[in-house]
Short mmCIF file of C-alpha atoms in Angstrom, two decimals:
data_model
loop_
_atom_site.label_atom_id
_atom_site.label_comp_id
_atom_site.label_asym_id
_atom_site.label_seq_id
_atom_site.Cartn_x
_atom_site.Cartn_y
_atom_site.Cartn_z
CA UNK A 1317 -33.11 -24.07 -27.70
CA UNK A 1318 -31.40 -27.44 -28.00
CA UNK A 1319 -28.03 -25.92 -27.09
CA UNK A 1320 -29.53 -24.25 -24.03
CA UNK A 1321 -31.09 -27.53 -22.89
CA UNK A 1322 -27.79 -29.40 -23.28
CA UNK A 1323 -25.97 -26.68 -21.35
CA UNK A 1324 -28.52 -26.94 -18.54
CA UNK A 1325 -28.14 -30.74 -18.34
CA UNK A 1326 -24.34 -30.41 -18.27
CA UNK A 1327 -24.55 -27.85 -15.46
CA UNK A 1328 -26.78 -30.16 -13.42
CA UNK A 1329 -24.35 -33.06 -13.91
CA UNK A 1330 -21.40 -30.92 -12.84
CA UNK A 1331 -23.20 -29.81 -9.69
CA UNK A 1332 -24.05 -33.42 -8.93
CA UNK A 1333 -20.46 -34.53 -9.40
CA UNK A 1334 -19.22 -31.69 -7.24
CA UNK A 1335 -21.61 -32.61 -4.43
CA UNK A 1336 -20.48 -36.24 -4.57
CA UNK A 1337 -16.81 -35.22 -4.35
CA UNK A 1338 -17.54 -33.05 -1.32
CA UNK A 1339 -19.20 -35.95 0.49
CA UNK A 1340 -16.17 -38.19 0.03
CA UNK A 1341 -13.89 -37.73 3.06
CA UNK A 1342 -10.87 -39.63 4.39
CA UNK A 1343 -11.85 -42.53 6.63
CA UNK A 1344 -11.50 -42.03 10.36
CA UNK A 1345 -11.46 -44.44 13.28
CA UNK A 1346 -11.74 -44.00 17.02
CA UNK A 1347 -9.33 -46.09 19.07
CA UNK A 1348 -10.43 -46.50 22.67
CA UNK A 1349 -7.56 -47.41 24.99
CA UNK A 1350 -7.20 -47.88 28.73
CA UNK A 1351 -5.64 -44.40 28.81
CA UNK A 1352 -8.20 -42.60 26.66
CA UNK A 1353 -9.41 -42.15 23.10
CA UNK A 1354 -7.35 -41.50 19.95
CA UNK A 1355 -8.96 -40.52 16.64
CA UNK A 1356 -7.00 -41.48 13.51
CA UNK A 1357 -7.47 -40.36 9.92
CA UNK A 1358 -6.28 -42.72 7.17
CA UNK A 1359 -4.67 -41.29 4.03
CA UNK A 1360 -6.19 -41.90 0.63
CA UNK A 1361 -2.66 -41.63 -0.80
CA UNK A 1362 -1.95 -45.11 0.61
CA UNK A 1363 -5.02 -47.14 -0.41
CA UNK A 1364 -3.43 -50.52 0.25
CA UNK A 1365 -2.64 -49.68 3.87
CA UNK A 1366 -5.93 -47.81 4.34
CA UNK A 1367 -8.04 -50.72 3.12
CA UNK A 1368 -6.02 -53.30 5.06
CA UNK A 1369 -6.33 -51.31 8.29
CA UNK A 1370 -10.07 -50.83 7.80
CA UNK A 1371 -10.54 -54.54 7.17
CA UNK A 1372 -8.82 -55.27 10.48
CA UNK A 1373 -11.04 -52.69 12.20
CA UNK A 1374 -14.16 -54.33 10.75
CA UNK A 1375 -12.92 -57.71 12.00
CA UNK A 1376 -12.42 -56.20 15.50
CA UNK A 1377 -8.88 -57.50 15.19
CA UNK A 1378 -7.32 -54.74 17.32
CA UNK A 1379 -9.80 -55.08 20.20
CA UNK A 1380 -7.97 -56.12 23.40
CA UNK A 1381 -4.43 -55.98 21.95
CA UNK A 1382 -1.66 -54.21 23.86
CA UNK A 1383 0.63 -51.35 23.02
CA UNK A 1384 3.47 -53.80 23.46
CA UNK A 1385 6.42 -51.56 22.53
CA UNK A 1386 6.64 -48.05 23.91
CA UNK A 1387 9.73 -45.83 23.74
CA UNK A 1388 9.60 -42.38 25.31
CA UNK A 1389 10.24 -39.50 22.91
CA UNK A 1390 9.96 -41.94 19.99
CA UNK A 1391 6.71 -43.88 19.39
CA UNK A 1392 4.06 -46.29 20.66
CA UNK A 1393 3.52 -49.60 18.82
CA UNK A 1394 0.63 -52.09 18.78
CA UNK A 1395 -1.03 -54.73 16.63
CA UNK A 1396 0.80 -57.92 17.64
CA UNK A 1397 -1.79 -60.75 17.83
CA UNK A 1398 0.19 -62.51 20.57
CA UNK A 1399 -0.55 -59.68 23.00
CA UNK A 1400 -4.23 -60.58 23.27
CA UNK A 1401 -3.24 -62.94 26.08
CA UNK A 1402 -0.33 -62.86 28.52
CA UNK A 1403 0.65 -66.41 27.51
CA UNK A 1404 1.62 -65.20 24.05
CA UNK A 1405 -1.02 -67.35 22.33
CA UNK A 1406 -3.08 -65.91 19.46
CA UNK A 1407 -6.81 -65.34 19.84
CA UNK A 1408 -9.44 -63.90 17.55
CA UNK A 1409 -11.95 -61.26 18.59
CA UNK A 1410 -14.34 -63.99 19.82
CA UNK A 1411 -11.74 -65.33 22.23
CA UNK A 1412 -11.05 -68.45 20.16
CA UNK A 1413 -7.42 -69.54 19.97
CA UNK A 1414 -6.01 -69.24 16.48
CA UNK A 1415 -2.73 -69.22 14.62
CA UNK A 1416 -4.09 -67.36 11.60
CA UNK A 1417 -1.07 -66.98 9.31
CA UNK A 1418 -2.70 -64.08 7.47
CA UNK A 1419 -1.88 -61.83 10.41
CA UNK A 1420 1.81 -62.54 9.87
CA UNK A 1421 1.81 -61.66 6.18
CA UNK A 1422 3.21 -58.39 4.93
CA UNK A 1423 1.91 -55.95 2.34
CA UNK A 1424 3.68 -53.84 -0.32
CA UNK A 1425 5.23 -50.58 0.84
CA UNK A 1426 3.54 -47.29 -0.03
CA UNK A 1427 6.31 -44.90 0.99
CA UNK A 1428 5.31 -41.45 -0.23
CA UNK A 1429 7.83 -38.99 1.13
CA UNK A 1430 7.61 -36.00 1.39
CA UNK A 1431 3.80 -36.01 1.10
CA UNK A 1432 3.66 -38.32 4.13
CA UNK A 1433 6.39 -38.04 6.73
CA UNK A 1434 7.07 -38.85 10.38
CA UNK A 1435 5.74 -35.76 12.14
CA UNK A 1436 4.37 -36.06 15.66
CA UNK A 1437 1.08 -37.95 15.48
CA UNK A 1438 1.86 -39.77 12.23
CA UNK A 1439 0.42 -43.29 11.89
CA UNK A 1440 2.81 -45.73 10.21
CA UNK A 1441 3.30 -49.44 9.57
CA UNK A 1442 5.95 -51.43 11.39
CA UNK A 1443 8.06 -53.87 9.40
CA UNK A 1444 11.00 -56.27 9.43
CA UNK A 1445 14.46 -54.76 8.97
CA UNK A 1446 16.16 -54.17 5.62
CA UNK A 1447 18.38 -57.23 6.04
CA UNK A 1448 15.44 -59.61 5.63
CA UNK A 1449 13.04 -57.17 3.99
CA UNK A 1450 14.84 -55.14 1.31
CA UNK A 1451 11.53 -54.12 -0.31
CA UNK A 1452 10.52 -52.55 3.02
CA UNK A 1453 7.15 -54.30 2.96
CA UNK A 1454 4.86 -53.47 5.87
CA UNK A 1455 3.48 -55.67 8.61
CA UNK A 1456 -0.19 -56.37 7.94
CA UNK A 1457 -1.17 -55.72 11.55
CA UNK A 1458 1.53 -53.90 13.50
CA UNK A 1459 1.47 -50.12 13.50
CA UNK A 1460 3.06 -47.28 15.41
CA UNK A 1461 2.11 -43.72 16.27
CA UNK A 1462 4.95 -41.22 16.28
CA UNK A 1463 5.76 -38.99 19.23
CA UNK A 1464 9.41 -38.07 18.68
CA UNK A 1465 10.95 -34.76 19.69
CA UNK A 1466 11.91 -31.39 18.24
CA UNK A 1467 15.26 -30.71 16.56
CA UNK A 1468 17.64 -27.84 15.97
CA UNK A 1469 19.09 -27.13 12.51
CA UNK A 1470 22.36 -28.76 13.53
CA UNK A 1471 20.54 -31.87 14.77
CA UNK A 1472 18.53 -32.06 11.56
CA UNK A 1473 21.76 -31.89 9.56
CA UNK A 1474 22.91 -34.96 11.50
CA UNK A 1475 19.56 -36.64 10.88
CA UNK A 1476 19.92 -35.91 7.16
CA UNK A 1477 23.27 -37.70 7.11
CA UNK A 1478 21.61 -40.71 8.72
CA UNK A 1479 18.75 -40.62 6.20
CA UNK A 1480 21.17 -40.25 3.29
CA UNK A 1481 23.01 -43.41 4.33
CA UNK A 1482 19.78 -45.39 4.82
CA UNK A 1483 18.23 -44.29 1.50
CA UNK A 1484 21.38 -43.99 -0.63
CA UNK A 1485 20.81 -40.28 -1.01
CA UNK A 1486 17.29 -40.55 -2.43
CA UNK A 1487 15.55 -38.78 0.48
CA UNK A 1488 16.28 -35.15 1.31
CA UNK A 1489 14.39 -33.17 3.95
CA UNK A 1490 12.92 -30.03 2.31
CA UNK A 1491 12.84 -26.78 4.27
CA UNK A 1492 9.10 -27.07 4.89
CA UNK A 1493 9.48 -30.45 6.61
CA UNK A 1494 12.58 -29.36 8.51
CA UNK A 1495 10.41 -26.58 9.94
CA UNK A 1496 7.84 -29.15 11.09
CA UNK A 1497 10.55 -31.12 12.90
CA UNK A 1498 11.88 -27.93 14.51
CA UNK A 1499 8.48 -26.78 15.79
CA UNK A 1500 6.13 -29.78 16.07
CA UNK A 1501 8.59 -32.65 16.32
CA UNK A 1502 8.73 -36.21 15.07
CA UNK A 1503 11.16 -38.92 14.01
CA UNK A 1504 12.84 -37.74 10.78
CA UNK A 1505 15.36 -40.61 10.64
CA UNK A 1506 12.52 -42.95 9.56
CA UNK A 1507 11.48 -40.88 6.55
CA UNK A 1508 11.58 -42.64 3.21
CA UNK A 1509 11.94 -46.04 4.85
CA UNK A 1510 8.57 -46.85 6.48
CA UNK A 1511 5.04 -46.36 5.16
CA UNK A 1512 3.17 -43.52 6.82
CA UNK A 1513 -0.56 -43.99 6.15
CA UNK A 1514 -2.43 -41.62 8.44
CA UNK A 1515 -2.27 -39.29 11.40
CA UNK A 1516 -3.84 -38.47 14.76
CA UNK A 1517 -6.77 -36.05 14.49
CA UNK A 1518 -7.44 -35.86 18.22
CA UNK A 1519 -6.02 -37.58 21.27
CA UNK A 1520 -2.35 -36.57 21.05
CA UNK A 1521 -2.53 -36.05 24.80
CA UNK A 1522 -3.35 -39.75 25.12
CA UNK A 1523 -0.41 -40.68 22.89
CA UNK A 1524 1.74 -38.51 25.17
CA UNK A 1525 0.52 -40.32 28.28
CA UNK A 1526 1.18 -43.71 26.72
CA UNK A 1527 4.67 -42.81 25.50
CA UNK A 1528 5.55 -41.69 29.04
CA UNK A 1529 4.64 -45.11 30.49
CA UNK A 1530 7.22 -46.86 32.62
CA UNK A 1531 8.60 -49.83 30.65
CA UNK A 1532 10.72 -52.93 31.20
CA UNK A 1533 13.95 -53.91 29.44
CA UNK A 1534 11.94 -55.00 26.36
CA UNK A 1535 10.17 -51.60 26.09
CA UNK A 1536 6.87 -53.10 27.19
CA UNK A 1537 4.82 -50.97 29.61
CA UNK A 1538 5.03 -52.30 33.16
CA UNK A 1539 1.29 -51.69 33.49
CA UNK A 1540 -0.64 -52.95 30.46
CA UNK A 1541 -1.87 -50.30 28.04
CA UNK A 1542 -4.61 -52.04 26.08
CA UNK A 1543 -6.65 -51.18 23.00
CA UNK A 1544 -10.25 -51.71 24.09
CA UNK A 1545 -11.90 -51.18 20.71
CA UNK A 1546 -11.45 -49.55 17.31
CA UNK A 1547 -14.42 -48.44 15.20
CA UNK A 1548 -15.01 -46.27 12.16
CA UNK A 1549 -16.56 -42.89 12.86
CA UNK A 1550 -18.43 -40.55 10.54
CA UNK A 1551 -18.27 -36.79 11.04
#
């Protein structure tokens, strides 16, 4: 009788644990822009970047910032605090001028290739170049969303040579990821060098519209493309 009772209690606990695991889902945010809405899912494989991004969302940090760097067939980039105002001054979400140095800090890299790679729609952290940032630490605030293009096998072989030089031979594109770049597209030359920490769930058409924007000589859209708001969503 005692054994049966213990077995029953254990079964109840297992069911409870299973239900709790099922409820836990990756965090998602909705980014409203002047060109439409983009839904992003953050990866639990990169908890440092996930938690940092969510903290910025909760602070309404991204609200009113521009996509300040846009390159067709490559990516769209945002998160620079100076783009809240055309003068280049920094403002917080309440419109108060600030020079908060925390926004200029960087955070440790969480580069997890091949689990996370630069397919079309990937969300990744911008950073300073290797010359001044050999640890490839990420910007705390600046991010980019990949658009890229598709590649042939011959073009991917050339991309692999580029990756090999940049990573000293430590990053090799497996066949499964080569297939993604041949069919879906992306920016393979960045793999193993920048932290990918999420991806677009819906709104790739909006990313497409933004990446097609006419830009000036500094890759800034001629007509402002602004982030209106970012908020967590629960589905």
